[in-house]
mmCIF file of C-alpha atoms in Angstrom:
data_model
loop_
_atom_site.group_PDB
_atom_site.id
_atom_site.type_symbol
_atom_site.label_atom_id
_atom_site.label_comp_id
_atom_site.label_asym_id
_atom_site.label_seq_id
_atom_site.Cartn_x
_atom_site.Cartn_y
_atom_site.Cartn_z
ATOM 1 C CA MET A 1 80.043 89.042 109.049
ATOM 2 C CA SER A 2 76.855 91.088 109.078
ATOM 3 C CA GLY A 3 73.860 91.650 111.302
ATOM 4 C CA GLU A 4 73.099 93.446 114.510
ATOM 5 C CA GLY A 5 75.099 90.989 116.620
ATOM 6 C CA ARG A 6 78.482 91.744 115.078
ATOM 7 C CA PRO A 7 81.168 93.055 117.437
ATOM 8 C CA PRO A 8 82.113 96.756 117.346
ATOM 9 C CA ILE A 9 84.581 97.675 114.624
ATOM 10 C CA GLN A 10 88.007 98.730 115.870
ATOM 11 C CA PHE A 11 89.845 99.087 112.543
ATOM 12 C CA LEU A 12 88.691 100.104 109.045
ATOM 13 C CA LEU A 13 90.887 99.465 105.999
ATOM 14 C CA SER A 14 89.717 101.365 102.929
ATOM 15 C CA ASP A 15 90.503 101.442 99.239
ATOM 16 C CA MET A 16 91.163 104.865 97.718
ATOM 17 C CA ASP A 17 90.272 105.288 94.025
ATOM 18 C CA GLY A 18 86.597 104.665 93.402
ATOM 19 C CA THR A 19 85.987 104.481 97.146
ATOM 20 C CA LEU A 20 87.238 107.378 99.258
ATOM 21 C CA LEU A 21 88.021 109.555 96.250
ATOM 22 C CA LEU A 22 85.590 111.282 93.923
ATOM 23 C CA PRO A 23 85.954 110.601 90.172
ATOM 24 C CA ASP A 24 88.312 113.596 89.879
ATOM 25 C CA HIS A 25 90.511 111.962 92.584
ATOM 26 C CA SER A 26 89.652 114.581 95.203
ATOM 27 C CA LEU A 27 88.322 114.050 98.725
ATOM 28 C CA SER A 28 84.957 115.497 99.716
ATOM 29 C CA GLN A 29 84.635 117.383 102.980
ATOM 30 C CA ARG A 30 82.073 114.822 104.125
ATOM 31 C CA THR A 31 84.564 111.995 103.659
ATOM 32 C CA VAL A 32 87.316 113.878 105.493
ATOM 33 C CA ALA A 33 84.900 114.603 108.344
ATOM 34 C CA ALA A 34 83.775 110.951 108.506
ATOM 35 C CA VAL A 35 87.358 109.718 108.814
ATOM 36 C CA ARG A 36 88.052 112.341 111.470
ATOM 37 C CA ALA A 37 84.981 111.140 113.372
ATOM 38 C CA LEU A 38 86.342 107.584 113.247
ATOM 39 C CA ARG A 39 89.592 108.640 114.822
ATOM 40 C CA GLU A 40 87.818 110.684 117.474
ATOM 41 C CA ALA A 41 85.724 107.606 118.311
ATOM 42 C CA GLY A 42 88.864 105.519 118.786
ATOM 43 C CA VAL A 43 88.489 103.500 115.571
ATOM 44 C CA TRP A 44 91.760 102.991 113.687
ATOM 45 C CA PHE A 45 91.792 103.834 109.979
ATOM 46 C CA SER A 46 94.219 103.152 107.160
ATOM 47 C CA LEU A 47 94.469 102.853 103.382
ATOM 48 C CA ALA A 48 95.011 99.937 100.991
ATOM 49 C CA THR A 49 95.409 100.821 97.329
ATOM 50 C CA GLY A 50 96.961 99.739 94.067
ATOM 51 C CA ARG A 51 98.767 103.080 93.982
ATOM 52 C CA PRO A 52 102.474 103.453 94.728
ATOM 53 C CA PRO A 53 103.408 104.939 98.121
ATOM 54 C CA ARG A 54 104.468 108.202 96.533
ATOM 55 C CA ALA A 55 100.945 108.730 95.176
ATOM 56 C CA MET A 56 99.307 108.351 98.593
ATOM 57 C CA LEU A 57 101.034 111.154 100.472
ATOM 58 C CA GLN A 58 98.502 113.908 99.781
ATOM 59 C CA GLN A 59 95.571 111.739 100.887
ATOM 60 C CA ILE A 60 97.427 110.473 103.963
ATOM 61 C CA GLU A 61 97.985 114.055 105.054
ATOM 62 C CA ALA A 62 94.441 115.198 104.255
ATOM 63 C CA LEU A 63 92.898 112.305 106.187
ATOM 64 C CA GLY A 64 95.353 112.460 109.087
ATOM 65 C CA VAL A 65 96.380 108.814 108.682
ATOM 66 C CA ASP A 66 99.083 107.989 111.229
ATOM 67 C CA LEU A 67 99.259 104.190 110.732
ATOM 68 C CA PRO A 68 101.160 102.075 108.211
ATOM 69 C CA THR A 69 99.476 102.154 104.790
ATOM 70 C CA ALA A 70 99.321 99.458 102.096
ATOM 71 C CA ALA A 71 100.418 100.356 98.570
ATOM 72 C CA PHE A 72 100.644 98.174 95.433
ATOM 73 C CA ASN A 73 97.609 96.166 96.645
ATOM 74 C CA GLY A 74 99.480 95.275 99.825
ATOM 75 C CA GLY A 75 102.820 94.435 98.211
ATOM 76 C CA THR A 76 104.343 97.321 100.117
ATOM 77 C CA ILE A 77 103.270 98.421 103.592
ATOM 78 C CA VAL A 78 104.857 101.718 104.566
ATOM 79 C CA ASN A 79 105.300 103.043 108.082
ATOM 80 C CA PRO A 80 104.467 106.715 108.749
ATOM 81 C CA ASP A 81 108.199 107.527 108.798
ATOM 82 C CA GLY A 82 108.636 106.134 105.270
ATOM 83 C CA SER A 83 110.323 102.888 106.273
ATOM 84 C CA PHE A 84 108.917 99.576 105.052
ATOM 85 C CA LEU A 85 106.961 97.221 107.265
ATOM 86 C CA VAL A 86 106.479 94.818 104.329
ATOM 87 C CA ARG A 87 107.835 94.779 100.773
ATOM 88 C CA HIS A 88 107.292 92.115 98.100
ATOM 89 C CA HIS A 89 108.691 92.448 94.583
ATOM 90 C CA LEU A 90 107.239 90.607 91.603
ATOM 91 C CA PRO A 91 109.288 87.449 90.823
ATOM 92 C CA VAL A 92 111.492 88.026 87.784
ATOM 93 C CA GLU A 93 110.104 85.077 85.840
ATOM 94 C CA VAL A 94 106.550 86.305 86.421
ATOM 95 C CA ALA A 95 107.467 89.813 85.270
ATOM 96 C CA ILE A 96 108.925 88.362 82.074
ATOM 97 C CA THR A 97 105.788 86.267 81.482
ATOM 98 C CA ALA A 98 103.447 89.204 82.086
ATOM 99 C CA LEU A 99 105.390 91.603 79.878
ATOM 100 C CA ALA A 100 105.556 89.019 77.084
ATOM 101 C CA LEU A 101 101.772 88.647 77.152
ATOM 102 C CA LEU A 102 100.817 92.298 77.621
ATOM 103 C CA SER A 103 103.361 94.238 75.578
ATOM 104 C CA PRO A 104 102.251 93.070 72.091
ATOM 105 C CA GLN A 105 98.594 93.990 72.701
ATOM 106 C CA PRO A 106 97.789 96.967 70.429
ATOM 107 C CA GLN A 107 95.171 98.574 72.685
ATOM 108 C CA VAL A 108 97.102 98.126 75.933
ATOM 109 C CA GLU A 109 99.493 100.542 77.618
ATOM 110 C CA VAL A 110 102.074 98.736 79.775
ATOM 111 C CA TRP A 111 103.354 100.536 82.861
ATOM 112 C CA VAL A 112 105.986 99.283 85.300
ATOM 113 C CA PHE A 113 106.440 100.564 88.845
ATOM 114 C CA ALA A 114 109.939 100.058 90.260
ATOM 115 C CA ASP A 115 112.536 101.993 92.255
ATOM 116 C CA GLY A 116 109.892 104.531 93.260
ATOM 117 C CA GLU A 117 109.223 105.473 89.631
ATOM 118 C CA TRP A 118 106.440 105.031 87.083
ATOM 119 C CA LEU A 119 108.133 103.614 83.986
ATOM 120 C CA LEU A 120 106.754 103.355 80.461
ATOM 121 C CA ARG A 121 107.933 103.221 76.868
ATOM 122 C CA ASP A 122 105.240 105.378 75.232
ATOM 123 C CA PRO A 123 104.548 108.701 76.972
ATOM 124 C CA HIS A 124 101.757 109.480 74.505
ATOM 125 C CA GLY A 125 99.380 106.699 75.517
ATOM 126 C CA PRO A 126 95.783 107.961 75.832
ATOM 127 C CA LEU A 127 95.500 106.996 79.514
ATOM 128 C CA VAL A 128 98.806 108.575 80.572
ATOM 129 C CA PRO A 129 97.390 112.074 81.319
ATOM 130 C CA MET A 130 94.677 110.648 83.565
ATOM 131 C CA GLU A 131 97.172 108.486 85.448
ATOM 132 C CA GLN A 132 99.603 111.379 85.847
ATOM 133 C CA HIS A 133 96.805 113.482 87.328
ATOM 134 C CA ALA A 134 95.875 110.681 89.733
ATOM 135 C CA LEU A 135 99.447 109.938 90.833
ATOM 136 C CA GLY A 136 100.591 113.536 91.003
ATOM 137 C CA TYR A 137 103.877 112.955 89.200
ATOM 138 C CA ALA A 138 105.165 112.300 85.676
ATOM 139 C CA PRO A 139 106.364 108.976 84.230
ATOM 140 C CA VAL A 140 109.936 108.115 83.329
ATOM 141 C CA VAL A 141 110.324 107.029 79.703
ATOM 142 C CA VAL A 142 112.571 103.997 79.148
ATOM 143 C CA GLU A 143 113.456 101.910 76.091
ATOM 144 C CA ARG A 144 113.345 98.593 77.945
ATOM 145 C CA PHE A 145 112.288 97.285 81.350
ATOM 146 C CA ASP A 146 115.074 94.682 81.605
ATOM 147 C CA GLU A 147 117.254 96.414 84.190
ATOM 148 C CA TYR A 148 114.269 96.818 86.535
ATOM 149 C CA LEU A 149 113.121 93.168 86.455
ATOM 150 C CA PRO A 150 114.503 92.222 89.924
ATOM 151 C CA ARG A 151 112.840 95.234 91.588
ATOM 152 C CA ILE A 152 109.350 95.520 90.074
ATOM 153 C CA ASP A 153 106.570 96.334 92.530
ATOM 154 C CA LYS A 154 103.739 96.239 90.005
ATOM 155 C CA ILE A 155 102.990 95.905 86.302
ATOM 156 C CA VAL A 156 99.842 97.572 84.988
ATOM 157 C CA ALA A 157 98.028 96.899 81.727
ATOM 158 C CA ALA A 158 95.868 99.961 81.038
ATOM 159 C CA SER A 159 93.212 100.023 78.354
ATOM 160 C CA ALA A 160 89.839 101.556 77.561
ATOM 161 C CA ASN A 161 88.887 98.139 76.169
ATOM 162 C CA THR A 162 87.630 96.578 79.384
ATOM 163 C CA GLU A 163 86.504 93.352 77.707
ATOM 164 C CA MET A 164 90.041 92.813 76.427
ATOM 165 C CA LEU A 165 91.422 93.413 79.920
ATOM 166 C CA MET A 166 89.045 90.800 81.327
ATOM 167 C CA GLU A 167 90.292 88.302 78.723
ATOM 168 C CA LEU A 168 93.913 89.164 79.477
ATOM 169 C CA GLU A 169 93.250 88.808 83.199
ATOM 170 C CA ALA A 170 91.929 85.272 82.663
ATOM 171 C CA ARG A 171 94.844 84.324 80.415
ATOM 172 C CA LEU A 172 97.429 85.778 82.761
ATOM 173 C CA LEU A 173 95.939 84.072 85.797
ATOM 174 C CA THR A 174 96.449 80.667 84.178
ATOM 175 C CA GLN A 175 100.079 81.528 83.403
ATOM 176 C CA VAL A 176 101.063 82.894 86.833
ATOM 177 C CA GLU A 177 98.815 80.814 89.096
ATOM 178 C CA GLY A 178 100.480 80.183 92.434
ATOM 179 C CA ARG A 179 103.250 82.690 91.655
ATOM 180 C CA ALA A 180 101.583 86.116 91.442
ATOM 181 C CA GLN A 181 98.348 88.083 91.684
ATOM 182 C CA ALA A 182 96.513 89.477 88.663
ATOM 183 C CA SER A 183 93.354 91.520 89.198
ATOM 184 C CA ARG A 184 91.624 94.592 87.822
ATOM 185 C CA SER A 185 91.873 97.358 90.400
ATOM 186 C CA GLN A 186 89.606 99.480 88.173
ATOM 187 C CA PRO A 187 87.781 98.569 84.946
ATOM 188 C CA ARG A 188 90.615 100.066 82.877
ATOM 189 C CA TYR A 189 93.544 98.755 84.946
ATOM 190 C CA LEU A 190 94.858 95.199 85.246
ATOM 191 C CA ASP A 191 97.441 94.944 88.053
ATOM 192 C CA VAL A 192 100.105 92.252 88.314
ATOM 193 C CA THR A 193 101.786 91.986 91.712
ATOM 194 C CA ALA A 194 103.601 89.496 93.920
ATOM 195 C CA LEU A 195 101.594 86.580 95.305
ATOM 196 C CA GLN A 196 101.777 88.074 98.819
ATOM 197 C CA ALA A 197 100.654 91.447 97.462
ATOM 198 C CA ASN A 198 96.951 91.322 98.128
ATOM 199 C CA LYS A 199 94.724 93.462 100.298
ATOM 200 C CA GLY A 200 93.569 90.492 102.324
ATOM 201 C CA GLN A 201 97.085 89.804 103.535
ATOM 202 C CA ALA A 202 97.545 93.534 104.120
ATOM 203 C CA LEU A 203 94.488 93.546 106.380
ATOM 204 C CA ILE A 204 95.799 90.541 108.304
ATOM 205 C CA THR A 205 99.214 92.195 108.730
ATOM 206 C CA LEU A 206 97.831 95.556 109.846
ATOM 207 C CA ALA A 207 95.289 94.006 112.223
ATOM 208 C CA ALA A 208 98.070 91.977 113.849
ATOM 209 C CA PHE A 209 100.231 95.110 114.041
ATOM 210 C CA LEU A 210 97.403 96.873 115.905
ATOM 211 C CA GLY A 211 96.415 93.864 117.999
ATOM 212 C CA VAL A 212 92.862 93.891 116.589
ATOM 213 C CA PRO A 213 90.996 90.600 116.017
ATOM 214 C CA LEU A 214 89.900 90.197 112.376
ATOM 215 C CA ALA A 215 86.304 89.919 113.578
ATOM 216 C CA ARG A 216 86.569 93.574 114.640
ATOM 217 C CA THR A 217 87.926 94.827 111.309
ATOM 218 C CA ALA A 218 86.039 96.297 108.368
ATOM 219 C CA ALA A 219 87.004 96.629 104.704
ATOM 220 C CA LEU A 220 85.642 99.116 102.189
ATOM 221 C CA GLY A 221 86.248 99.013 98.428
ATOM 222 C CA ASP A 222 84.976 98.874 94.876
ATOM 223 C CA GLY A 223 87.463 97.023 92.667
ATOM 224 C CA GLY A 224 88.411 93.499 91.728
ATOM 225 C CA ASN A 225 91.372 93.668 94.110
ATOM 226 C CA ASP A 226 89.117 94.421 97.113
ATOM 227 C CA PRO A 227 87.317 91.083 97.733
ATOM 228 C CA ALA A 228 90.640 89.710 99.009
ATOM 229 C CA MET A 229 90.222 91.953 102.054
ATOM 230 C CA PHE A 230 86.449 91.414 102.134
ATOM 231 C CA ARG A 231 87.119 87.724 102.785
ATOM 232 C CA GLN A 232 89.297 88.508 105.813
ATOM 233 C CA ALA A 233 87.324 91.346 107.405
ATOM 234 C CA GLY A 234 84.678 90.991 110.057
ATOM 235 C CA LEU A 235 82.541 93.406 108.019
ATOM 236 C CA SER A 236 82.904 94.093 104.300
ATOM 237 C CA ILE A 237 81.290 96.964 102.413
ATOM 238 C CA ALA A 238 81.225 97.455 98.638
ATOM 239 C CA MET A 239 80.685 100.748 96.879
ATOM 240 C CA GLY A 240 77.474 101.256 94.952
ATOM 241 C CA GLN A 241 79.142 101.579 91.552
ATOM 242 C CA ALA A 242 81.213 98.391 91.975
ATOM 243 C CA GLU A 243 80.729 95.552 89.515
ATOM 244 C CA ALA A 244 78.096 93.006 90.522
ATOM 245 C CA ALA A 245 80.747 90.331 91.131
ATOM 246 C CA VAL A 246 82.430 92.595 93.709
ATOM 247 C CA LYS A 247 79.186 93.531 95.450
ATOM 248 C CA ARG A 248 78.177 89.883 95.779
ATOM 249 C CA GLN A 249 81.267 89.252 97.895
ATOM 250 C CA ALA A 250 80.529 92.015 100.410
ATOM 251 C CA ASP A 251 78.292 91.947 103.479
ATOM 252 C CA LEU A 252 76.834 95.378 102.723
ATOM 253 C CA VAL A 253 76.621 97.833 99.835
ATOM 254 C CA THR A 254 76.788 101.601 100.277
ATOM 255 C CA GLY A 255 76.274 104.463 97.821
ATOM 256 C CA SER A 256 78.643 105.209 94.955
ATOM 257 C CA ASN A 257 81.725 107.386 95.305
ATOM 258 C CA VAL A 258 79.874 110.131 93.422
ATOM 259 C CA VAL A 259 77.444 110.507 96.359
ATOM 260 C CA ASP A 260 79.977 110.053 99.196
ATOM 261 C CA GLY A 261 79.237 106.355 99.654
ATOM 262 C CA ALA A 262 82.362 105.860 101.763
ATOM 263 C CA ALA A 263 81.288 108.540 104.230
ATOM 264 C CA GLU A 264 77.800 107.029 104.289
ATOM 265 C CA ALA A 265 79.261 103.609 105.123
ATOM 266 C CA ILE A 266 81.354 105.033 107.955
ATOM 267 C CA GLU A 267 78.410 106.962 109.400
ATOM 268 C CA ARG A 268 75.883 104.120 109.144
ATOM 269 C CA PHE A 269 77.894 100.955 109.688
ATOM 270 C CA ILE A 270 81.222 101.713 111.413
ATOM 271 C CA LEU A 271 80.901 104.559 113.875
ATOM 272 C CA PRO A 272 79.834 103.412 117.350
ATOM 273 C CA ARG A 273 76.258 104.340 118.158
#
């Protein structure tokens, strides 16, 4: 929903990487101040990200988030005390299918998130250092993923070859249709999660938890996993550097994360005037 006649926003759900965070994964003072201004104005704020819960703690503290937050694209919703409001694991048969497709690809690093750990077989993959910096903790090296199959929160295919990831996304979607989600959270990352693990469902769950009508919610993001919440929100805002297909699905477009586009969106479109 867009236009001057839209109802006031009571709850904003925001993506993290590529949205709130700068390219070096830090938060600008302007963004921190914008989120603080939201809270002072009585507008609820929370996070929805492809990250695991463990990799959200620093940002939750810095932004003063005191609501449940959505990790793994909404597959896990964590209460402030660390307990789970929602948790959906990837079906075993889907995990087997995804690993069979992704593992043989020569330019793809396959990461598995389960039991609170980041699991991989090759610690020397070129994208590992960047991911370790973003998450704030090191991976656990394993020979096989078999023992984790019943408890997988997310599988990630990481590659600098974005065209290959787009092809793999299309192939995987045909194989897991109706059983799981497959979307690129960032150009280099293809996420595979449970069918219920999408940011749209996370927005619905959190809005119901808060007692806020969806028409009074807003969603802010930049990746291929964000239009799911755009479709549910009363107001949807895409970041300026998002792919054209993502921006087409949003009501409004703000600046890029390099120029504090998230703070700009909060100041211009969300905060009560």
